[in-house]
Coordinates of C-alpha atoms in Angstrom, one line a residue:
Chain A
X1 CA 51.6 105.1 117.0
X2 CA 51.9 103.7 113.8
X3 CA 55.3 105.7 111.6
X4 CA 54.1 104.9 108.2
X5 CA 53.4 108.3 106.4
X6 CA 49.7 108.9 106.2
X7 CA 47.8 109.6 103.3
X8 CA 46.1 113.2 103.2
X9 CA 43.9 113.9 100.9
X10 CA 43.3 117.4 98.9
X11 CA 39.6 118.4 98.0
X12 CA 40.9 119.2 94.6
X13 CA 37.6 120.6 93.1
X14 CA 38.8 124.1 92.7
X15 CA 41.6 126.3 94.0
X16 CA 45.0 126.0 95.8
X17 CA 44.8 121.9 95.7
X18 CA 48.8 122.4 94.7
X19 CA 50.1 123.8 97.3
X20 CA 48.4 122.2 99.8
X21 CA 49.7 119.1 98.3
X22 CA 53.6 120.2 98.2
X23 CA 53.0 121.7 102.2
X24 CA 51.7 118.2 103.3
X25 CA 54.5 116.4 101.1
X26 CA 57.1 118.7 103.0
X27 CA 55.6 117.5 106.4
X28 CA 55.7 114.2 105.8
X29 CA 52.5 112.6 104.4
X30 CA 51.4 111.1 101.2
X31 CA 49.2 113.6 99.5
X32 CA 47.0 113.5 96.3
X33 CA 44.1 114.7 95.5
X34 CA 40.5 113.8 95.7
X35 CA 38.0 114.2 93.4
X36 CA 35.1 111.8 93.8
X37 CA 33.8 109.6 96.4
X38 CA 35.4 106.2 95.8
X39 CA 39.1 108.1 96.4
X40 CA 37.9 109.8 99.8
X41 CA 37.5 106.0 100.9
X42 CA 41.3 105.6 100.5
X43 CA 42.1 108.5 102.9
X44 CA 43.3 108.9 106.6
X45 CA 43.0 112.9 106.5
X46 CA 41.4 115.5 104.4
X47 CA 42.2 119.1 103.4
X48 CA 39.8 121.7 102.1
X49 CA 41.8 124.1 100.2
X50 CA 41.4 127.9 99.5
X51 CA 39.3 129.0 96.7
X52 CA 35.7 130.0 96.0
X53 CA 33.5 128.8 98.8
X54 CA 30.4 129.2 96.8
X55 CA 32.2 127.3 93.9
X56 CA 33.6 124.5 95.8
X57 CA 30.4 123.6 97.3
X58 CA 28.5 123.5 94.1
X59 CA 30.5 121.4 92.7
X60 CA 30.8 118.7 96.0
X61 CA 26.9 118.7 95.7
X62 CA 27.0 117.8 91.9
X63 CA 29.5 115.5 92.3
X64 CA 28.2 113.1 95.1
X65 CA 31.0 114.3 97.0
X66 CA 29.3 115.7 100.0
X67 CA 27.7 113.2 101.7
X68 CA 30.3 110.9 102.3
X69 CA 32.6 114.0 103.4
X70 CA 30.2 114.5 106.1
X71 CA 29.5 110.7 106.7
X72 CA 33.1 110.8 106.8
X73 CA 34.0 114.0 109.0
X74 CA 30.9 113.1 111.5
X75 CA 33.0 109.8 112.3
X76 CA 36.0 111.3 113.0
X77 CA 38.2 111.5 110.2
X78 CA 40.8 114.8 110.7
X79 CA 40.2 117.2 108.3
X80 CA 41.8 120.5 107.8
X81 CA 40.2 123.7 106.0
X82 CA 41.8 127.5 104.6
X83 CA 39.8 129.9 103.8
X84 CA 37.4 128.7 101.6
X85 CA 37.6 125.5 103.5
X86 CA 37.0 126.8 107.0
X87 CA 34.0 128.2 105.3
X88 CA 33.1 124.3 104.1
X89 CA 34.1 123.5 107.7
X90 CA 31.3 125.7 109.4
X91 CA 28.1 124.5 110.6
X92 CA 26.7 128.1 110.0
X93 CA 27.5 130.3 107.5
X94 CA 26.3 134.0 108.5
X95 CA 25.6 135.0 105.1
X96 CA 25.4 132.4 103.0
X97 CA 24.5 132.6 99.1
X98 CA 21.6 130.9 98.2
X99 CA 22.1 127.1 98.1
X100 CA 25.0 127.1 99.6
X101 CA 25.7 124.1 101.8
X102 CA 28.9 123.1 103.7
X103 CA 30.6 120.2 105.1
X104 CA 30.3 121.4 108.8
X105 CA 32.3 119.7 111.8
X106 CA 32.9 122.7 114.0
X107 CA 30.4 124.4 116.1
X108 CA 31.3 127.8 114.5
X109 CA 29.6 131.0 112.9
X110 CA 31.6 132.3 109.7
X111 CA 31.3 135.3 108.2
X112 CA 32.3 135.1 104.2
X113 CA 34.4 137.8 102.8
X114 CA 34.7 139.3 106.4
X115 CA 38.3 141.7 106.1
X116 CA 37.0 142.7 102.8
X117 CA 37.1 142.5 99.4
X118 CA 41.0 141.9 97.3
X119 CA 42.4 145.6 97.8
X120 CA 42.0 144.8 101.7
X121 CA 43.8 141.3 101.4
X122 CA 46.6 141.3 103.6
X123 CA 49.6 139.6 105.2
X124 CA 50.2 139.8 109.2
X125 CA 52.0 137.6 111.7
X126 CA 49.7 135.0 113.8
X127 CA 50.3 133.5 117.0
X128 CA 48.8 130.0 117.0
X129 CA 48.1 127.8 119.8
X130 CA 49.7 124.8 119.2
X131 CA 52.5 125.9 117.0
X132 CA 55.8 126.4 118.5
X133 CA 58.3 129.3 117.9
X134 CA 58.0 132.8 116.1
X135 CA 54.9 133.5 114.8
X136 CA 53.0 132.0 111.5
X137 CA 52.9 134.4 108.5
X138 CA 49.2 134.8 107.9
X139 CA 48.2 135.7 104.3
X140 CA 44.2 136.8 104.2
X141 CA 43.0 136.9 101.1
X142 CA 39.3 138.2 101.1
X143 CA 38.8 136.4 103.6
X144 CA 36.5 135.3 106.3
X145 CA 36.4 135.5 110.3
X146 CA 34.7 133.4 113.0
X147 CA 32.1 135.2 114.2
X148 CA 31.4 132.8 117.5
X149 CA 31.6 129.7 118.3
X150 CA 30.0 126.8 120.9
X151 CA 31.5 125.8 124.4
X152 CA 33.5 122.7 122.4
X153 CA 35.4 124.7 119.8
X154 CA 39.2 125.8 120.8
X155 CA 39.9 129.0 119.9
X156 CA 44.0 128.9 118.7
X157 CA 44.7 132.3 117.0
X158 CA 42.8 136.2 116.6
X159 CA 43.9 138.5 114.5
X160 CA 42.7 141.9 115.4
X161 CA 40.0 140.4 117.7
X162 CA 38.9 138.4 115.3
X163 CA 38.9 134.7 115.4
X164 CA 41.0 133.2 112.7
X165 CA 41.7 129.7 113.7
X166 CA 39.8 127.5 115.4
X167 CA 39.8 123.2 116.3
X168 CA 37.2 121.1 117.2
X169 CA 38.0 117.6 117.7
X170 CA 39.4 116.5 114.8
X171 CA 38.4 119.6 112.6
X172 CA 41.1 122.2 112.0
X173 CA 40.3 125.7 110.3
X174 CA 42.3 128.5 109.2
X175 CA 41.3 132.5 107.8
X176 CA 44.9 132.4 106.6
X177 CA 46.8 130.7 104.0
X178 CA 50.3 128.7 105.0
X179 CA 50.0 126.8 101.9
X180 CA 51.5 129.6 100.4
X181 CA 54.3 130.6 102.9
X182 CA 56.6 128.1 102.7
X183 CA 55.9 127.1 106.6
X184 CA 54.7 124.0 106.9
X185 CA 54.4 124.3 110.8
X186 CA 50.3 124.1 110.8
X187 CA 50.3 121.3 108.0
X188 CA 52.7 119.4 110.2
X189 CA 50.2 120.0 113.1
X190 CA 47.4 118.6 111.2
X191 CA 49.8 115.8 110.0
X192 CA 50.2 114.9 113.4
X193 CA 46.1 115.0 114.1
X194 CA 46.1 112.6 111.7
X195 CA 48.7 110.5 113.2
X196 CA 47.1 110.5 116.5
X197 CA 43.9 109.7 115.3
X198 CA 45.3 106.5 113.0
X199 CA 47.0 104.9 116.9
X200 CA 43.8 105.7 118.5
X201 CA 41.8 103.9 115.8
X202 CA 44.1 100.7 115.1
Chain B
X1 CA 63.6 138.8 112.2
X2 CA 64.4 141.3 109.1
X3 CA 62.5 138.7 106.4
X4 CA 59.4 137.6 108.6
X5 CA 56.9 139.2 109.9
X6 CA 57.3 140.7 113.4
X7 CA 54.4 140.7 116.0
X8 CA 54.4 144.8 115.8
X9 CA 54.6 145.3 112.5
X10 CA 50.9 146.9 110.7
X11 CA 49.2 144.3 108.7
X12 CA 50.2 145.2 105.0
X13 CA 48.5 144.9 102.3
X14 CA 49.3 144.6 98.2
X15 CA 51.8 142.3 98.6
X16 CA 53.0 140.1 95.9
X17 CA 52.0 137.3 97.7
X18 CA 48.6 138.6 98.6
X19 CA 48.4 139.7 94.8
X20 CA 49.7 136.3 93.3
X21 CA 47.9 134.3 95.9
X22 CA 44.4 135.8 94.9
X23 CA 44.9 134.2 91.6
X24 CA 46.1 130.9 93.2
X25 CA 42.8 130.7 95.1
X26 CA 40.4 131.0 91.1
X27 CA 42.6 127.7 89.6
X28 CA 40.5 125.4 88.2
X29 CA 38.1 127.1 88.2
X30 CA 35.7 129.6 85.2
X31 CA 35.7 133.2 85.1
X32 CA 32.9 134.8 83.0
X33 CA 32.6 137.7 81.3
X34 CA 29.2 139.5 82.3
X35 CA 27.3 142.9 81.2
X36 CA 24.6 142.8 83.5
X37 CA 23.8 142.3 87.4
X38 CA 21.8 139.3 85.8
X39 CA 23.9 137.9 84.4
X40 CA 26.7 137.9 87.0
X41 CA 24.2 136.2 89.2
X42 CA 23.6 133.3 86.5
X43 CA 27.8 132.8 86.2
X44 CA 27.9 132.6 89.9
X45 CA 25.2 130.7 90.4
X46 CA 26.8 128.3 87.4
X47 CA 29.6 128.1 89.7
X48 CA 31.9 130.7 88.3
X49 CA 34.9 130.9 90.6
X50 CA 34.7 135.3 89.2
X51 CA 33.4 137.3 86.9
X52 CA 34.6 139.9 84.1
X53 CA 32.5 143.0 84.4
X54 CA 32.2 144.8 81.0
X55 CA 29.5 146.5 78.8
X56 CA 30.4 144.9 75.8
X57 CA 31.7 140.9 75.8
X58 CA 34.2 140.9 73.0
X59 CA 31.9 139.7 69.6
X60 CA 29.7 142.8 70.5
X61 CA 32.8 145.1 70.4
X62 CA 34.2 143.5 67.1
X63 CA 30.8 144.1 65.7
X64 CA 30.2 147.7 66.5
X65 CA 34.3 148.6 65.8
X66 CA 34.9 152.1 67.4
X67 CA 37.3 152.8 70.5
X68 CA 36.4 150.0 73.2
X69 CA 37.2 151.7 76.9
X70 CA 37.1 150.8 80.8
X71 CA 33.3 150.4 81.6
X72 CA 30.7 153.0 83.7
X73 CA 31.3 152.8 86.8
X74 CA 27.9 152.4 87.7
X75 CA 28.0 149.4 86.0
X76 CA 30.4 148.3 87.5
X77 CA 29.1 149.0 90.6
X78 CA 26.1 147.3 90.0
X79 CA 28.2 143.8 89.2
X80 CA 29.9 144.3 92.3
X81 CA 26.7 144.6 94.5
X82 CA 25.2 141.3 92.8
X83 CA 27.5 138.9 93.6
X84 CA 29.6 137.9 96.5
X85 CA 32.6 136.3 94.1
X86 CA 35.4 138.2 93.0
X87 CA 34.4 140.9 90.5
X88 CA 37.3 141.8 88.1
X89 CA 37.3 144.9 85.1
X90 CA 39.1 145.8 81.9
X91 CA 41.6 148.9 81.6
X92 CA 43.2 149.6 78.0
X93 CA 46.9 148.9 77.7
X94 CA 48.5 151.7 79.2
X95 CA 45.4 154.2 80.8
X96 CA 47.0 153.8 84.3
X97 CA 44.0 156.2 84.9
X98 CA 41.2 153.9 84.2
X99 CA 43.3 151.3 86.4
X100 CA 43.3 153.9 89.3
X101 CA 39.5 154.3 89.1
X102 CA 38.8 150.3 88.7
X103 CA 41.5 150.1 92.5
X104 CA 39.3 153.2 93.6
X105 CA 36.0 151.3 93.0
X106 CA 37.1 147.9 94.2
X107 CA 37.1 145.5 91.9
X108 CA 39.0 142.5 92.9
X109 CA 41.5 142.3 89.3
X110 CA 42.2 144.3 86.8
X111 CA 42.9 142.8 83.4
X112 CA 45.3 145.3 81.2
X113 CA 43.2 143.4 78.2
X114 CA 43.7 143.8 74.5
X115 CA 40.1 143.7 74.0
X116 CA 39.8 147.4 74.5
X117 CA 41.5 149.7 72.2
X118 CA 44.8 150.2 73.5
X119 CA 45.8 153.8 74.9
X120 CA 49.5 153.9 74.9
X121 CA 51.8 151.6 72.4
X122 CA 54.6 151.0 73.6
X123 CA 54.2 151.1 77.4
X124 CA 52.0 149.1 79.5
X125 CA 50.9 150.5 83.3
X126 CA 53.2 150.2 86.0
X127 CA 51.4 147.6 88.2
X128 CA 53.5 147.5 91.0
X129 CA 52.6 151.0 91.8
X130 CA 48.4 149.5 92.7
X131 CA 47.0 147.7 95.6
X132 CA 45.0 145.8 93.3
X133 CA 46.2 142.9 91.3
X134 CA 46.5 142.9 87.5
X135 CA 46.3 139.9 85.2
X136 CA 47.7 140.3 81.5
X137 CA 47.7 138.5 78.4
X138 CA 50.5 137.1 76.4
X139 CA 50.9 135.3 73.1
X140 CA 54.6 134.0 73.8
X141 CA 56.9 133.4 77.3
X142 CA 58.8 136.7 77.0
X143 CA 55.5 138.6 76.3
X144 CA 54.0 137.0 79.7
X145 CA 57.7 137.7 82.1
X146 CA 57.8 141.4 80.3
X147 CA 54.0 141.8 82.3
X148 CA 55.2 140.0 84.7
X149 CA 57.8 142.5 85.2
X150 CA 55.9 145.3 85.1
X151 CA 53.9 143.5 88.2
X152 CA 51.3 141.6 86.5
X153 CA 50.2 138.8 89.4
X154 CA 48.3 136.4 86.7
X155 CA 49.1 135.6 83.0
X156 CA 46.1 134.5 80.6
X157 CA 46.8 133.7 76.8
X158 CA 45.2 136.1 74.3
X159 CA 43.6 133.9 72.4
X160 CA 41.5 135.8 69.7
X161 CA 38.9 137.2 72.1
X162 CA 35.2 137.3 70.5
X163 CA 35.6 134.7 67.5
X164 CA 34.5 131.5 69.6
X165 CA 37.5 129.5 68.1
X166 CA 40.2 128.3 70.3
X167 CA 42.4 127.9 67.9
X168 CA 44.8 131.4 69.1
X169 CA 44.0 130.3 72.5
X170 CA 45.8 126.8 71.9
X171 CA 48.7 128.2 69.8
X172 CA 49.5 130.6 73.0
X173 CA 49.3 128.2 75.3
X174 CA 51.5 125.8 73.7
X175 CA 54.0 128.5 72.7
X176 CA 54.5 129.5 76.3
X177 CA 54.8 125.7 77.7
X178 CA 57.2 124.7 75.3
X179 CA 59.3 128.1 75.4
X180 CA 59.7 127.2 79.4
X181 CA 60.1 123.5 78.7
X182 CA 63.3 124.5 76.8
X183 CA 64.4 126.9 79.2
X184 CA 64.2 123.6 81.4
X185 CA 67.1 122.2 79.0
X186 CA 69.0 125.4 79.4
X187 CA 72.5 125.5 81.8
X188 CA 73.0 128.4 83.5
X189 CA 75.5 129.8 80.6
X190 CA 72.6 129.8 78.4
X191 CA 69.9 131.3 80.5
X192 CA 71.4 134.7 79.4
X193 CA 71.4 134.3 75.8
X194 CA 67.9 132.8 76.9
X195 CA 67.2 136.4 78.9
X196 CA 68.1 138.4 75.8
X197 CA 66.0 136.6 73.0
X198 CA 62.8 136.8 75.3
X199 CA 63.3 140.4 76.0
X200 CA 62.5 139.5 79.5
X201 CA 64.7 140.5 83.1
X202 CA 67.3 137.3 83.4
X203 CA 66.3 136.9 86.9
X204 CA 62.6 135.9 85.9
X205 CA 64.1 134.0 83.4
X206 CA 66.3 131.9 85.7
X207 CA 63.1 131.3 87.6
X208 CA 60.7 130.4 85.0
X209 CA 64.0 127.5 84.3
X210 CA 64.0 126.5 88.3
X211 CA 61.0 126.4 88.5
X212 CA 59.5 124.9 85.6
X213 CA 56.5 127.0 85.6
X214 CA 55.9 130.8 85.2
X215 CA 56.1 132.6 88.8
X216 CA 52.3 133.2 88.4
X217 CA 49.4 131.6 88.0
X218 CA 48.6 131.1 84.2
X219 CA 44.9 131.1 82.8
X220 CA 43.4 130.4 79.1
X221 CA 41.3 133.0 77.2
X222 CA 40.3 133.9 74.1
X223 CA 38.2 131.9 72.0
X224 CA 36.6 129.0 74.4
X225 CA 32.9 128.3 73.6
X226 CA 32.3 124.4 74.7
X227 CA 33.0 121.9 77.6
X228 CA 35.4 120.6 75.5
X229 CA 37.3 123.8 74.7
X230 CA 38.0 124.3 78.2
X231 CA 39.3 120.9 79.2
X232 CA 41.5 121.5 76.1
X233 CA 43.1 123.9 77.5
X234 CA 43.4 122.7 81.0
X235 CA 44.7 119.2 79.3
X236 CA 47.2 121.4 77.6
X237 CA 48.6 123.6 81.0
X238 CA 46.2 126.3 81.7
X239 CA 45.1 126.3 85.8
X240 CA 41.7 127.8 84.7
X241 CA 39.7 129.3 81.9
X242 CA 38.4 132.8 81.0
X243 CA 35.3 132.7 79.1
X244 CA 34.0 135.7 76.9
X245 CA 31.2 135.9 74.5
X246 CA 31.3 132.0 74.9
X247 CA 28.6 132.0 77.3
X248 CA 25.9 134.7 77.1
X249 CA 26.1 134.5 72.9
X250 CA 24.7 131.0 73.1
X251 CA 21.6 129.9 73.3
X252 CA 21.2 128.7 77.0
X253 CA 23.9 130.8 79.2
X254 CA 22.9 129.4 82.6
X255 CA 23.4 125.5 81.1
X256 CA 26.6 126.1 79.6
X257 CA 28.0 128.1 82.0
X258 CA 27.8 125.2 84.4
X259 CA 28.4 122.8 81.8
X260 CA 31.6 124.5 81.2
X261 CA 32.6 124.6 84.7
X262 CA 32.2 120.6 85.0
X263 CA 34.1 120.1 81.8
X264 CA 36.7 122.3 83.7
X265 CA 36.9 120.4 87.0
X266 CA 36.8 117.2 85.2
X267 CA 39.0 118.4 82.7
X268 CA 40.4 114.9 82.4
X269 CA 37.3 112.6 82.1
X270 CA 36.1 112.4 78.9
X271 CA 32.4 110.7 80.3
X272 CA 31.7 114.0 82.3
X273 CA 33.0 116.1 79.6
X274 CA 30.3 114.4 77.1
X275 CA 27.3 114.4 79.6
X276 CA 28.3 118.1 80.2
X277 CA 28.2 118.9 76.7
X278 CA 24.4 117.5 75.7
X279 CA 22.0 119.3 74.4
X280 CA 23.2 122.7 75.1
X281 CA 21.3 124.4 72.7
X282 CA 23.4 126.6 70.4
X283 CA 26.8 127.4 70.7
X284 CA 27.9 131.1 69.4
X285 CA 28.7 131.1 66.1
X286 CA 32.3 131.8 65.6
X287 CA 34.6 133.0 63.6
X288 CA 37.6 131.7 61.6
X289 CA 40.9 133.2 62.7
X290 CA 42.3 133.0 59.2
X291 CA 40.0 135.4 57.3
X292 CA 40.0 137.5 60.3
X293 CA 42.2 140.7 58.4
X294 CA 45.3 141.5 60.5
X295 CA 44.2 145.0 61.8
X296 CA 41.3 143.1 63.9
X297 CA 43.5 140.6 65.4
X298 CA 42.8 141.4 69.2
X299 CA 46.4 139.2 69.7
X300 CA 48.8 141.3 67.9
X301 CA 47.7 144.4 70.4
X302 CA 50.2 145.0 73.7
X303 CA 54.3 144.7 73.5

């Protein structure tokens, strides 16, 4: 496995692109952020960061952005999504606004918005699969819940018996928000992914 | 275990973090002041990341003068219903009451805004004591930590709301970066002496100099009308943009709105900026800020 630090890239259309970049930093990869086509090319791993869903994926459409994201994730690259981006992750939205496309990669069912609107927001300890030690601080933030998902999607964490993180393959996705914990424990996790992926490639 | 969270403790919500991080999840992106269900849907169908739901955007309520106050609740309401992006409303300063019924209907943010007539003058509402975050304006750094303070989770520049000229917007902006970019030159000795000239708590002081930033995210408003105005202000430190009468006072809302949001994204390409601001029919009209008498100066309202 190769030790040079990957480079992980941060959808940086709209929302929390900065502390996603600081979290992957702190777990050891190269981040920056990626704004058009040409600079996904020079990726090994992707992150979708928290923000508005319905924004983000306006904006990847007008931008020529989405295609080679899913040209991209379809052949394997690891890509991680919060929130907003486990929404970009899904192949189904439940309820989606009109015209509003996503990435997919993971054989789920989301359901936008699903604890509620801001005044519901709220912080509670996870237990993720895959992460050692105490539990992850989970910070929800309107946000959304899997509502099921197909026979090749791990489930790694509920909430309330709720599914709030799921991993297919290469896909990672989160309800919650460690960007903005200070625990980079699931960024190392997809760090690693990535890792993994580079040996298995080269 | 004291700090973290333990596995048997209740989910909890209104947390600073919860608050602060709401905001985190809007930057870079357009929030849009809106009167109608209509036109909600046309900002969010622009792209806006939220929008502002009021009855009057800010040139109406310059025009009409009289006491400018939180907005029907059915109206509200009916914002709320329309869209699936955050919906935020306006309380005066200080009418902690028309902040309880803005929680109680379930807006997303409350903005303690100078826009509307202010109901208390000399204290602003306690917004620790909500569930629902606040965002503030501020001319200057001690005005922003003073809301700060007082629990506001996001910071927006005043501007001069309803005139369509930037040019309050910019001087607020810049006053606040460079107040924290010499608080960056400060040692610890002078972070007091710092403390005491920005009327502001020393420990968010001595933050705002660790950090190198304020504690919160920090938005522009007041006065954007064009692509351009909004990368301005992006260029020049704000995460995001509010914009007011900007939008629905020009001649073709839905185009500008999403030209505004590209110019936003693309803040630093000047190409996309230009293609995003052709032929976008008329801009509003504007107002200059130096014939504007000091009595209607939205700015100088809020302490």
């Amino acid at each position: 496995m190769s030790t040079e630090a990957p480079v992980i890239g941060v959808l940086a259309l709209q929302g929390d692109v900065r502390e996603h970049l600081v979290a992957l930093a702190a777990a050891d990869a190269v981040a920056r952020p990626i704004r058009r086509p040409e600079e996904l090319a020079e990726v090994d791993g992707l992150v979708i960061p928290g923000g508005e869903s319905t924004t983000i994926s306006k904006l990847a459409v007008l931008f020529g952005v989405m295609e080679p994201l899913r040209a991209r994730v379809r052949a394997g690259m690891p890509v991680y999504g919060t929130c907003a981006g486990m929404i970009m992750l899904a192949d189904k939205i439940l309820d989606p606004r009109s015209g509003q496309v996503t990435v997919g990669g993971i054989d789920m069912i989301v359901r936008r918005n699903a604890f509620g609107r801001q005044n519901e927001s709220f912080e509670a300890a996870v237990d993720v699969r895959g992460v050692a030690g105490d539990p992850v601080e989970g910070v929800f933030i309107r946000a959304p819940w899997v509502e099921s998902v197909g026979a090749e999607t791990e489930v790694l964490a509920e909430h309330d018996g709720h599914i709030v993180a799921v991993r297919q393959g290469n896909a990672l996705a989160t309800s919650f928000h460690p960007e903005l914990t200070g625990d980079h424990r699931v960024h190392r996790l997809f760090v690693d992914m990535v890792h993994a992926n580079r040996a298995t490639e080269s | 275990m004291s700090s973290s969270l333990s596995e048997n403790q209740a989910p909890e919500t209104g947390t600073a973090r919860v608050k602060r991080g709401m905001a985190e999840q809007l930057k870079g992106g357009v929030i849009m002041d809106v009167v109608t269900p209509e036109q909600a849907k046309i900002a969010e169908d622009a792209g806006a990341v939220a929008v502002m739901a009021l009855e009057r955007v800010p040139a109406d309520i310059r025009k009409d003068g009289g006491v400018a106050r939180m907005s029907d609740p059915d109206m509200i309401e009916g914002i709320i219903e329309a869209v699936s992006i955050p919906v935020m409303a306006k309380s005066r300063i200080g009418h902690f009451v028309e902040a309880q019924v803005l929680q109680s209907l379930g807006v997303d943010y409350i903005d303690e805004s100078e826009v509307l007539t202010p109901a208390d003058e000399v204290n602003h509402s306690d917004k620790w004591a909500f569930t629902t975050p606040f965002v503030c304006g501020a001319t200057n750094l001690g005005e922003a930590l003073r809301r700060i303070a007082e629990g506001a989770a996001m910071i927006r520049s005043k501007g001069e709301a309803g005139t369509g000229n930037v040019v309050e917007a910019v001087r607020h902006l810049r006053q606040i970066k460079g107040e924290i970019a010499k608080l960056r030159g400060c040692d610890n000795n002078e972070l007091y002496a710092a403390a005491k000239e920005l009327r502001a708590p020393y420990e968010l002081v001595k933050e705002v100099a660790e950090l190198g930033k304020l504690p919160v995210v920090l938005f522009s408003a007041g006065g954007v009308a064009t692509p351009a105005d909004a990368a301005l202000m992006r260029q020049l430190g704000a995460e995001g943009v509010f914009v007011g009468s900007g939008i629905f006072k020009s001649g073709d809302p839905a185009k500008r709105a999403a030209a505004i949001v590209k110019a936003t994204t693309f803040y630093d390409d000047p190409k996309i900026i230009a293609d995003a601001s052709r032929n976008l029919g008329e801009a509003m009209v504007g107002i200059n800020c130096d014939t504007l008498p000091e009595t209607e100066r939205y700015a100088n309202r809020g302490w």
